[in-house]
XYZ file of C-alpha atoms in Angstrom:
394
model
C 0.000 0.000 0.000
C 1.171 3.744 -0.963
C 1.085 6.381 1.351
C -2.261 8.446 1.886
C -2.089 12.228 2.596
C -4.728 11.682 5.133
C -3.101 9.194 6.967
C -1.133 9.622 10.190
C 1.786 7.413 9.087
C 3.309 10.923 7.576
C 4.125 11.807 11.081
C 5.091 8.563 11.803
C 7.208 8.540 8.798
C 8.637 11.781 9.539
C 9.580 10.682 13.369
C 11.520 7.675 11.753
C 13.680 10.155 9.752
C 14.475 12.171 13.152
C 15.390 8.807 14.387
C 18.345 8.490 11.830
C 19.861 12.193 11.237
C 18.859 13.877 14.254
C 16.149 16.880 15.039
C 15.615 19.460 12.207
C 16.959 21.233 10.090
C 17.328 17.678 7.915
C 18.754 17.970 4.349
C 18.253 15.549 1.221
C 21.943 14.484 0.721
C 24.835 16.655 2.463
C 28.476 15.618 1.723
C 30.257 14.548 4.031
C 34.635 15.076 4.432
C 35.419 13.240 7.236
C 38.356 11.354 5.166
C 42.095 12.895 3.867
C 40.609 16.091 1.816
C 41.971 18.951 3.493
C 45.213 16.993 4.030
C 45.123 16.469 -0.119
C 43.512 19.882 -0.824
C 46.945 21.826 1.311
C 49.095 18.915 -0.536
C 47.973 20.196 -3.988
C 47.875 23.820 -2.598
C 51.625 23.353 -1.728
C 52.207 21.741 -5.526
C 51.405 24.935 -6.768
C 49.365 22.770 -9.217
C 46.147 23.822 -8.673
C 44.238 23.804 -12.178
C 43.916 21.106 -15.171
C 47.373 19.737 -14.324
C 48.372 17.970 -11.264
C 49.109 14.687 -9.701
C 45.628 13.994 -8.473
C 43.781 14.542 -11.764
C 45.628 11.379 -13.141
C 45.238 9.665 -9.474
C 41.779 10.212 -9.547
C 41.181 9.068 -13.076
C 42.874 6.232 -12.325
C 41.264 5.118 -8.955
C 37.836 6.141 -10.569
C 38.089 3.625 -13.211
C 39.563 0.898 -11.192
C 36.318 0.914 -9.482
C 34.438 0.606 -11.867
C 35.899 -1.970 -13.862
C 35.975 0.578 -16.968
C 39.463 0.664 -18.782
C 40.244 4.733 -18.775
C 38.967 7.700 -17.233
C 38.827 11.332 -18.295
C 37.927 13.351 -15.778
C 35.930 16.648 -16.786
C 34.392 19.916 -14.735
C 31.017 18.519 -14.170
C 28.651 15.640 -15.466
C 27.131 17.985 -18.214
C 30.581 18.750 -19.624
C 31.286 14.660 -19.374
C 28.136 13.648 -21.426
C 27.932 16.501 -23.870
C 31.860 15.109 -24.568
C 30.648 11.532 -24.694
C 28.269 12.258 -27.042
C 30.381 13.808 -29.260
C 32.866 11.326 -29.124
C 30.311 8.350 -30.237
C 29.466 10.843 -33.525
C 26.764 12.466 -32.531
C 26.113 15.808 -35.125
C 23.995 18.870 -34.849
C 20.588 17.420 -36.791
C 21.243 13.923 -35.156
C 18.311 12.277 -32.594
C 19.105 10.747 -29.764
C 16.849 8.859 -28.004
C 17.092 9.452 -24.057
C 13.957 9.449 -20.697
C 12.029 12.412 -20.290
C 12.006 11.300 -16.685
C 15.495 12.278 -16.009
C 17.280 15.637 -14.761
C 17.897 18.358 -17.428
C 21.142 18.137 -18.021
C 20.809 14.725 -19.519
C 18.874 16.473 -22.536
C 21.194 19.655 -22.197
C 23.914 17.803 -23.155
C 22.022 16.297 -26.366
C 21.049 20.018 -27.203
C 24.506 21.505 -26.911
C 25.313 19.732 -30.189
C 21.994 20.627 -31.811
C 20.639 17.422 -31.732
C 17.046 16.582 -30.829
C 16.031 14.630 -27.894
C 13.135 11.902 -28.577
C 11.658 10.585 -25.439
C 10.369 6.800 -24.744
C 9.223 5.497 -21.464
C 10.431 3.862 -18.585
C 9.617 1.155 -16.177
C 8.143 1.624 -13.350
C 10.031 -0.671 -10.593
C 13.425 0.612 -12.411
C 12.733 4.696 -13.052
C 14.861 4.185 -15.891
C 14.338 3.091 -19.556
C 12.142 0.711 -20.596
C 14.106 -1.531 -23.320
C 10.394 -2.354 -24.484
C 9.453 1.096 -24.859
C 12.864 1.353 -26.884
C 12.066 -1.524 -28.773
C 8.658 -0.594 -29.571
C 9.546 2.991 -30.724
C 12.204 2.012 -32.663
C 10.463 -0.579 -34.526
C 7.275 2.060 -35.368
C 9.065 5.074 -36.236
C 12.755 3.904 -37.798
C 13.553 2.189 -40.901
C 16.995 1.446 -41.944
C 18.566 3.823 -44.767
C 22.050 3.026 -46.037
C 23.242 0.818 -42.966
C 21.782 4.014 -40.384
C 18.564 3.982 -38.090
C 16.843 6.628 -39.467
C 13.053 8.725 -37.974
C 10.577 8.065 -40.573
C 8.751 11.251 -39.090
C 11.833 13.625 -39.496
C 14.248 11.962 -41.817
C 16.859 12.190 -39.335
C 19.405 9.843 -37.924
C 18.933 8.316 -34.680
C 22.573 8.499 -33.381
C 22.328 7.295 -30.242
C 20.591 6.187 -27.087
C 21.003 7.740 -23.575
C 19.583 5.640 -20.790
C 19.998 6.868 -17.039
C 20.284 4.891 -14.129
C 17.748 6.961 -11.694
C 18.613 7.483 -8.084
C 20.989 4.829 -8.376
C 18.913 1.918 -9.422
C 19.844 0.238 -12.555
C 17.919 0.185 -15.097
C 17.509 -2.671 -17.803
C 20.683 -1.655 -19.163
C 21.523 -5.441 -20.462
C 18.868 -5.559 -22.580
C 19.050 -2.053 -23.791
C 22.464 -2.342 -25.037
C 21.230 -5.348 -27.240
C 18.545 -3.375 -28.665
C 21.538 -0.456 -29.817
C 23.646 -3.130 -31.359
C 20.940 -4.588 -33.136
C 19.539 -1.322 -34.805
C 23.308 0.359 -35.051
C 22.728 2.595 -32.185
C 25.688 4.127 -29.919
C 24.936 3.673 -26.299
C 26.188 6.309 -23.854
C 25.234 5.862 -20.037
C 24.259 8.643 -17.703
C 25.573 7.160 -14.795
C 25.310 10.875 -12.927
C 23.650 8.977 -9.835
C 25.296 5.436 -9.982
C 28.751 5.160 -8.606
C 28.986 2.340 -7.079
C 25.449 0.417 -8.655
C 26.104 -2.723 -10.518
C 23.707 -5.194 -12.366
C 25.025 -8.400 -11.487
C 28.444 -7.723 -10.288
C 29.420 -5.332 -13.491
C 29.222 -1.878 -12.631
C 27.058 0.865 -14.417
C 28.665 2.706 -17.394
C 30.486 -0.273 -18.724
C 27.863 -1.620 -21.051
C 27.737 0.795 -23.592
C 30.682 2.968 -25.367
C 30.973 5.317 -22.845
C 29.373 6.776 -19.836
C 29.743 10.058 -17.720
C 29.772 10.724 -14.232
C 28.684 13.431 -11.584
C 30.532 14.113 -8.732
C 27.847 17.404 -7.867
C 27.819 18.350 -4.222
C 24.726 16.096 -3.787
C 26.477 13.070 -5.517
C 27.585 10.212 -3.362
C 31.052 11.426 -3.624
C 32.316 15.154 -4.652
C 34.492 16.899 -6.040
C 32.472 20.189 -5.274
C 32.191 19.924 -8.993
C 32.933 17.445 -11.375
C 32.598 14.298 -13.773
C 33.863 11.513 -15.602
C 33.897 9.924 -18.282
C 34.661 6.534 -18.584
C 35.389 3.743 -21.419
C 37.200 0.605 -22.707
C 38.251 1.745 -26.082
C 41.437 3.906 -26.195
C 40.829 5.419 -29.083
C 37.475 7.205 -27.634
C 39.839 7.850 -24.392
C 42.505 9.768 -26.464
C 40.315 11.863 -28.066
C 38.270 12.573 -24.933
C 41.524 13.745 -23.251
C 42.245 16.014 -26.296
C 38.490 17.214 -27.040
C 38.530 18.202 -23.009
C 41.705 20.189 -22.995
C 41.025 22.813 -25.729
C 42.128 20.449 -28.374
C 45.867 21.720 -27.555
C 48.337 19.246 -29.176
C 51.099 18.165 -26.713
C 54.266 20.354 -27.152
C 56.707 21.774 -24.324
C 55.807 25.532 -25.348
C 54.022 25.770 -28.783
C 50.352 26.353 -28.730
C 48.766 24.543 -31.789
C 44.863 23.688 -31.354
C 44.172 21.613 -34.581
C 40.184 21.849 -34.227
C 37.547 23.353 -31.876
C 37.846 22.144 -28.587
C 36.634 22.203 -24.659
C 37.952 23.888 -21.597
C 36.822 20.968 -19.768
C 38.763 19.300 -17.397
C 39.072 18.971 -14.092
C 41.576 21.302 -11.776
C 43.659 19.321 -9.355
C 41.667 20.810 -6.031
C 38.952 19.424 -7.479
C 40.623 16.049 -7.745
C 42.205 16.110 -4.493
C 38.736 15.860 -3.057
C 37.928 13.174 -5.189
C 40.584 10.701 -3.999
C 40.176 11.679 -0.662
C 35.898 10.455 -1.465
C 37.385 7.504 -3.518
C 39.089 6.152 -0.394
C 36.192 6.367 1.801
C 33.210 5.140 -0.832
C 33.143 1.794 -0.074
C 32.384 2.774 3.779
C 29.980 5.125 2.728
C 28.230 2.659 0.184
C 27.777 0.103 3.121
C 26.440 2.974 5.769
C 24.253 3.739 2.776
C 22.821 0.227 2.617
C 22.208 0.260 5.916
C 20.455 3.407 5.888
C 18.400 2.099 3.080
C 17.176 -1.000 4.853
C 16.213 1.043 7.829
C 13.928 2.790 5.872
C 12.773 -0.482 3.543
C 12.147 -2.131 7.108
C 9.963 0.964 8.669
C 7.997 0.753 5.185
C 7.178 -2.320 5.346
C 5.852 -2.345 9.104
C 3.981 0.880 8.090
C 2.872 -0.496 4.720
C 4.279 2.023 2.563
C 5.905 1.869 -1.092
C 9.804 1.877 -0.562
C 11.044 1.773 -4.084
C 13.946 -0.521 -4.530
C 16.408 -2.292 -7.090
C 15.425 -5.359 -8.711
C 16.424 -9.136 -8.042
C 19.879 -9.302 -10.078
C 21.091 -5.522 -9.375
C 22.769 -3.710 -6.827
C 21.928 0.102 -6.176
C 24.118 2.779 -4.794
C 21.352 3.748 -2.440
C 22.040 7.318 -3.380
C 18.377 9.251 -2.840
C 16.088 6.437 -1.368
C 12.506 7.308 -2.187
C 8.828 5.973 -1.427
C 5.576 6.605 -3.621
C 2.148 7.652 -3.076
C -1.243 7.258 -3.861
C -1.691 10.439 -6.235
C -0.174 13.603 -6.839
C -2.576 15.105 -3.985
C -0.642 12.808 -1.354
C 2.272 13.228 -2.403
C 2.253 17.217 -2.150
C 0.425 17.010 1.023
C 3.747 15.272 2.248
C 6.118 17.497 0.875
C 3.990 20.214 2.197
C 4.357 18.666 6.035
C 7.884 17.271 5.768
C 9.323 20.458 4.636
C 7.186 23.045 6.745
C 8.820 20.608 10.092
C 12.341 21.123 8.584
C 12.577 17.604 6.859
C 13.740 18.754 3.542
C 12.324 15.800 0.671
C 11.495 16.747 -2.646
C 9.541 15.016 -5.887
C 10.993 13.956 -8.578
C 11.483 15.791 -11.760
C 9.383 17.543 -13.883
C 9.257 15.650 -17.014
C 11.534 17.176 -20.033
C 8.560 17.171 -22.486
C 7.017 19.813 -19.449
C 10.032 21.866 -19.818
C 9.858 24.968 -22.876
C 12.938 23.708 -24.882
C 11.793 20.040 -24.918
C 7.801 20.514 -25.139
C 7.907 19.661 -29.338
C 10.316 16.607 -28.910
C 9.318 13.409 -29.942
C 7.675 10.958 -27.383
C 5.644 7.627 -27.293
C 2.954 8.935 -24.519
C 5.545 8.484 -21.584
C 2.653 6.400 -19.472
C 4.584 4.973 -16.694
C 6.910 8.410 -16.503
C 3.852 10.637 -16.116
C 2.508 7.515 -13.332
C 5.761 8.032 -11.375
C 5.840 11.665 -11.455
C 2.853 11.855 -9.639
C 3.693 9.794 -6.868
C 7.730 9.705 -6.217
C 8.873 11.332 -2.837
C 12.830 11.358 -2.142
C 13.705 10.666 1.296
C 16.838 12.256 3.458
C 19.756 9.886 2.126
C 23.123 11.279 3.712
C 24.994 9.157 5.633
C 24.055 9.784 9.339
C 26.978 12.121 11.435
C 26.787 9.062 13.703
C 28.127 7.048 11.639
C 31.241 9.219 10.577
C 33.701 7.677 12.503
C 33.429 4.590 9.835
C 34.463 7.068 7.366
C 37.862 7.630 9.216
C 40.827 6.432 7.575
């Protein structure tokens, strides 16, 4: 059973969350630096390396990727700057469609739009939050037809480039079956992993099924850099290039400046990267608090007979914003009404991008299950607990 805005489990519910983080003011997800970053932010400080060039940029890339299984990582100035690069990097031109969630944030279609490409929308799943490989299927089978080996929009004549699934609060979506679905009709796959460091489908990690993927390291991520992103591949050619697309397109010399085409101030400065080691060192600790907050709440839910949304069998989420759902939209603001008026900050999910000005004209398939969610998702306080720092200690 969902949550009724009538019903005194919200107080309840809002006691519970007390329980774990402590009386009010309660935030949504605050970092947390209770590992070596001010010890690495003075080291790089006393480098004098302080930008694009340092030490930590390459440690960071390194220990990033490591994690994740992926082969190299480039490490960029935010998520945004990491997927707009990705997406260049699989081909994508201005006139191109790419096929991507309108229940996502907005930078996953501001990237697509920063190379004048056109987002086109299919649904997701409902358990998941993320793509729905039959919605995928199904559009792509109606609306495509195959023109001199390339997916092409029978509505528009243009190509569909590629596909840009994201992995919602952490919980994987059906990326498996998705990446089948590119490969059979041609299609690039490039992973918005923004939310899933540390989420895995089996025991392979998110952003390591498709071509490429791109982080976010926000200061609401699981781990920050303050700013910050990643991308992150297996084929070194796409790796060089990202690493020369990100730094102005400047060809290596000793002193000569020679740019030899149009390129990004992307990457990430050294400060930024000494936080990110410092968070690298400490994620698996903060992944396992995070679990544990997660089944606290799973646990009151299911006493209370609420909706705790959760990974499926087979996957493994990062437990980054946990979240619950509701019995309509008139619930569900009657909650965030009374948890934010007692200084419990939650929030709903997004607006859908076919709701937002610049994406109202793209190309969708009726988005059932999206507009279903949107009505009824409620994120929950997810930090990790200050009583539980002292696991975070090196």
């Amino acid at each position: 059973m969902t949550v009724r805005a009538s019903d005194s489990r919200k107080g309840a519910l809002i006691d519970f969350i007390q329980g774990i983080y402590g009386p009010p003011p309660i935030t949504l997800h605050r970092p947390v630096f209770e590992g070596n970053e001010r010890l690495y932010l003075v080291d790089s400080i006393d480098s004098n390396f302080v930008s694009s060039v340092g030490a930590r940029v390459t440690e960071f890339e390194g220990r990033l990727a490591a994690f994740t299984g992926a082969t190299h990582g480039i490490a960029a100035v935010n998520g945004t700057a990491a997927l707009h690069t990705a997406l260049l990097l699989v081909g994508v031109e201005r006139g191109d469609e790419v096929i991507s969630q309108a229940l996502t944030f907005v930078a996953t279609c501001n990237a697509i739009n920063y190379i004048g490409a056109r987002a086109v929308f299919v649904d997701v799943d409902r358990d998941t939050l993320g793509m729905s490989p039959e919605a995928l299927r199904s559009w792509l089978e109606t609306n495509t037809r195959c023109e001199g080996g390339r997916t092409v929009n029978v509505a528009t004549g243009a190509r569909i480039k590629a596909c840009v699934p994201m992995h919602t609060f952490g919980i994987p979506c059906r990326i498996e079956m998705i990446a089948e679905i590119c490969a059979e009709f041609g299609i690039a796959l490039v992973e918005d992993t923004a939310e899933s460091l540390g989420s895995y489908v089996g025991k392979k990690h998110t952003g390591t099924f498709g071509q490429i993927a791109a982080f976010s390291f926000n200061g609401n991520k699981i781990i920050t850099t303050g700013g910050g992103g990643m991308i992150v591949t297996n084929d070194g050619e796409i790796a060089r290039r990202a690493r020369h697309l990100t730094t102005t397109a400047k060809r290596p010399h000793r002193y000569e400046f020679f740019h030899d085409e149009v390129g990004y101030n992307y990457r990430l400065p050294n400060l930024n990267a000494a936080l990110g080691c410092a968070q690298m060192e400490v994620l698996p600790a903060m992944l396992k608090i995070k679990a544990e907050v997660a089944a606290r709440y799973r646990a009151f839910c299911s006493e209370q007979g609420l909706h705790f949304i959760e990974a499926p069998a087979g996957t493994t989420s990062n437990n980054w914003l946990n979240a619950i759902l509701f019995d309509d939209r008139a619930a569900r603001d009657d909650f965030l009404k009374f948890s934010n008026e007692t200084g419990v900050m939650t929030r709903p999910i997004w607006r859908l991008m076919t709701e937002l000005p610049m994406f109202a004209e793209c190309q969708q398939d009726g988005l059932e299950q999206a507009r279903w969610l949107v009505d009824r998702v409620v994120n929950l306080p997810s930090s990790v607990p200050q009583s539980e720092f002292e696991r975070l200690k090196p």
